[in-house]
């Protein structure tokens, strides 16, 4: 069956139906996630090996701030309609991730301004 | 906002993160790079807030307010010298957040989750938990809390760690067949203990490596969470951070001539069979600010080599004043920065930049070493292990092979520190009794200010 | 609905059914494809700016060979069970892409061997 | 093989491509890098052959056999000098393949394809078709086919091109509402014409830029095809190639001090108001092999600057012999390589490497220029535009601002070429009548062999 060609008489119909239900969002397939991971890791290596030692401390605090991206997940969990325990966990995650993000970017900014000239 | 638009926003956010890191490759563009990263974060957050599945905003709002307050407070009040501690602490928060997100998502699941989702969840929990307790220990050790010092590694530490790791593997295979939240929290609990156990046995001197590694972990935890909730921006940003932390870890290990496993599982403390301090310090000559001022006034080339002691003494502003004074007299002043001077990579650069010392005067180790023989006076301020010639000459030394700044090869070398006590590696330094070396025993800041006064008056 | 969290009572069931039908392959969503494209382009830029001018000719013929990756698509079209005109187009594509791949890698190899010492 | 495994194989293949490009960053690892790329390709192909939807292998087998035969024949028999032509031709094949794949897939579709699929298909067709005819024209121009020379650009070329582009836009909006194969082939037809029109008006001297750009296009066509069939490896590999071609284009444009639009749409031919050859060539002194040999024997530093003429004359092996001879006499010989010498970037490096000249003797333009004043004899072999001092001194010159190798600043400069006829830019070169310049009118290879004989005998 021609699924890799994204074409197939039988599946075409079924797929279409689902597309309606989950409103065009299909859960990210594992292999695709891995592909994105590998590309990003390689890209990260190339980018970061170019950063000079002078900037290694700001790099550390800055990338720390970026790892606060998990805030996105925290918001999704904290904002769920089901509430309860999960929402509380989400709340904790929101607090911690926000400290990470806000504190990280701010302190990096503070440091980097000294390097401007 | 429809999911397609949200995902497009995530893509834009990823581009901002990448451009942000590209900006960090040069001091001139680094501020802009950091702003880029912050904008990327903002885009991702706003897009998520607009997602259809976010229906109740109370928790989120309160959480963001608290978090912003705490984060902003720390970021604006922390002293530059305390950066390592702060990075360690924030790292832990990042790991904890991922751990909670994965747990919350698992709690919400009703159907039978696929095994890849379960494994991702478990990974996010494990890495997040290890990051949390590991970072807390690192924080405690860097801040030199007394109670952390009292906590000792257990005698059979490595075996216990291995047992915990095996236990985790078993628990993961259990949760694969019984995907219930209870097992998740048990896994997290074991991982929390493991994180503590792994770091408690590592010496304080190796904490910067641990922090960089945990930095990498906090990124990987976020990436694993990305697999849990099927979110590309978490995977991308997490991977970038993962790569960043790993590279910094490598940089440090190379600068200390040690392998990562040696840092993580190696023995610590000084080599027992090394020479004692009394054997080494037979020829120590101490000097005064006036004498140093006289030497400086006839010098043509001066190199200042700062170390952790400069950070402790907060001497960077005094050092800047000394530099200006000498430059006015036509003396060439540069700085020799060892890659692991201080308590995190780039630590010295940040401090000196804070004191408005132009970064093009901060030379890397190789550059300084290449013509250190031409240097008239080398001023070592609170550096110790990074200028210990034993690393070069004594193959038995615990720091043997670590590249150092060869200050002992300068015409004269003045070492400013409070006593003959050792640096973080805990070993004596033969530099202090070298023929061309003079000791100025004083607090770093006070010493530099005394020298300035002496130069002005003399 | 909690689709971004890849969780939802109603869709969970439907998704599962489809997963059976299309045997875990869902057509690559456009945004995901774009994400992969952007990451690969950035990675390409970082990698290729590091290649020295000496190697620019082999780089050109080598990347030419890589662009023959379209052979993968050609095989899918030429090997379809529906045959006919499409299979013929696929055949043409297979020929051309193979020339590109085989010729490209071989000639690059020939050139690079001179650079070995 | 199940789709998951196929996609995993594609991921592995992508990693090999990336490692392959990383290998290309150093001459020592480049062979391995290229092999890596080939292995990546093999993995992707084998995985695809094992896909469930590939059921009939006859066409594939025949196609692969023919393609391999043709490809291997060209690759093993082509002369190194002809690389630009070969790359141009192969580029075209890549574009054509993507165009056929997209067309074949479209033909197979039965349901109503989504608009993103239609647009991707149209893009693959358009880019592929433009790449095909563009590359064929580039090939023809480089191979200097007579009939290509006779084809002239139409008077209102730019307007016609714009009209074709608009027509394509209209056709794409049509096919969006009537997704039928007929429209697809009409689009392809128009794009084929556009590709021809765009390149036919570009001068032969700019063909290398065009080839690099078409290289980039062939990658983008593959990436677009990846969107059509939902295949990640096509997207990744295509994007890598797209980036590669674009960077090479930039490199060349910078080395010629021209913008890409100026290359693609700019005027061509010599500036009409420039000085004529008769005005410039008033002081031309010609010399002989014996005289050159005498100068070489007393020289301490010799720099050889090759250009396209060396490729035409296939003089690289003779040059190698001359280098060995001079080195035996203790004379320092290096090579000055202009980034756009020859007919593609790195053209000279490949030729000289073919003749076993170590690549560390091949210096880049800036390096050579930095102490060209110390050079006793500069031997220019078949280079012209890349050593034209007008670029530096005459702001009116069509090549004004192009960075050149400053051979006119060497103590003596010997220029080997067959006549006073101009290089690809078609403008006279004041170097030839400079005071310190001597012309040796001869075929490049013959000239070098004559010099060798003279040196040995003298
Ligand atoms: N930076 C990193 O990323 C990193 C990473 C891994 C490991 N490390 C380790 O950290 C160490 C860094 O070496 P280092 O040379 O910078 O420092 P160090 O070897 O730790 O020595 C610091 C010296 O500063 C002196 N000091 C402390 N407070 C002072 C004050 N107020 N005024 C003047 N002097 C003062 C101390 O001597 P007194 O007590 O006598 O004053 C001490 O000997 C190395 O062992 C390195 O391997 C660093
Ligand atoms: N390499 C690239 O990537 C690239 C890219 C874009 C544009 N270009 C353009 O290509 C040109 C390259 O400059 P170039 O200096 O290498 O070459 P050139 O300016 O094209 O000049 C080549 C010279 O070689 C001589 N020649 C031809 N056959 C010869 C033979 N058998 N023996 C000896 N001499 C021979 C010709 O003069 P006679 O006929 O008198 O012998 C001619 O003047 C520039 O205009 C550049 O802008 C190159």
Coordinates of C-alpha atoms in Angstrom, one line a residue, chain A residues 12-102:
Chain A
X12 CA -7.1 8.3 2.2
X13 CA -10.7 8.3 3.4
X14 CA -10.0 7.2 6.9
X15 CA -7.2 9.7 7.3
X16 CA -9.5 12.5 6.2
X17 CA -12.1 11.6 8.8
X18 CA -9.5 11.7 11.6
X19 CA -8.2 15.0 10.4
X20 CA -11.6 16.4 11.1
X21 CA -11.7 15.0 14.6
X22 CA -8.3 15.9 15.9
X23 CA -8.4 19.2 14.0
X24 CA -5.3 18.6 11.9
X25 CA -3.2 17.7 14.9
X26 CA -1.8 14.2 14.8
X27 CA 0.4 13.2 17.8
X28 CA 4.1 13.6 16.8
X29 CA 5.4 10.2 15.6
X30 CA 8.4 9.0 17.6
X31 CA 10.7 8.8 14.6
X32 CA 9.9 12.3 13.5
X33 CA 10.6 13.6 17.1
X34 CA 13.9 11.8 17.0
X35 CA 14.7 13.3 13.6
X36 CA 14.1 16.8 15.0
X37 CA 16.1 15.9 18.1
X38 CA 19.1 14.7 16.1
X39 CA 19.0 17.8 13.8
X40 CA 18.8 20.1 16.7
X41 CA 21.6 18.4 18.6
X42 CA 23.9 18.6 15.6
X43 CA 23.0 22.2 15.1
X44 CA 23.6 23.0 18.7
X45 CA 27.0 21.5 18.5
X46 CA 28.0 23.5 15.5
X47 CA 26.6 26.8 16.9
X48 CA 28.0 26.4 20.4
X49 CA 31.6 25.3 19.4
X50 CA 31.8 28.8 17.8
X51 CA 31.1 30.6 21.1
X52 CA 34.4 32.0 22.5
X53 CA 35.5 31.2 26.1
X54 CA 34.9 34.8 27.1
X55 CA 31.2 34.2 26.8
X56 CA 30.9 30.8 28.4
X57 CA 29.4 32.0 31.6
X58 CA 26.6 34.0 29.9
X59 CA 26.2 31.0 27.6
X60 CA 25.6 28.8 30.6
X61 CA 23.0 31.1 32.2
X62 CA 21.4 31.8 28.8
X63 CA 21.0 28.2 27.8
X64 CA 19.7 27.6 31.3
X65 CA 17.0 30.1 30.5
X66 CA 16.2 28.4 27.3
X67 CA 15.8 25.1 29.1
X68 CA 12.9 26.8 30.8
X69 CA 11.0 26.1 27.6
X70 CA 9.4 23.3 29.6
X71 CA 7.2 26.2 30.8
X72 CA 5.2 25.5 27.6
X73 CA 4.4 22.1 28.9
X74 CA 3.7 23.5 32.4
X75 CA 1.1 25.9 31.0
X76 CA -0.6 23.0 29.1
X77 CA -0.8 20.9 32.3
X78 CA -1.7 23.8 34.6
X79 CA -4.4 25.1 32.3
X80 CA -6.2 21.8 31.7
X81 CA -9.9 21.7 32.2
X82 CA -9.6 18.6 34.4
X83 CA -7.8 20.6 37.1
X84 CA -7.2 18.9 40.5
X85 CA -3.8 17.3 41.2
X86 CA -2.5 17.6 37.7
X87 CA -3.2 21.3 37.7
X88 CA -1.4 21.7 40.9
X89 CA 1.6 19.9 39.5
X90 CA 1.3 22.2 36.5
X91 CA 1.3 25.1 38.9
X92 CA 4.5 24.0 40.6
X93 CA 6.1 23.5 37.2
X94 CA 5.0 26.9 36.0
X95 CA 6.5 28.6 39.1
X96 CA 9.9 26.8 38.7
X97 CA 10.1 27.1 34.9
X98 CA 9.2 30.8 35.2
X99 CA 12.0 31.4 37.7
X100 CA 14.3 29.7 35.3
X101 CA 13.2 31.7 32.3
X102 CA 12.9 35.1 33.8

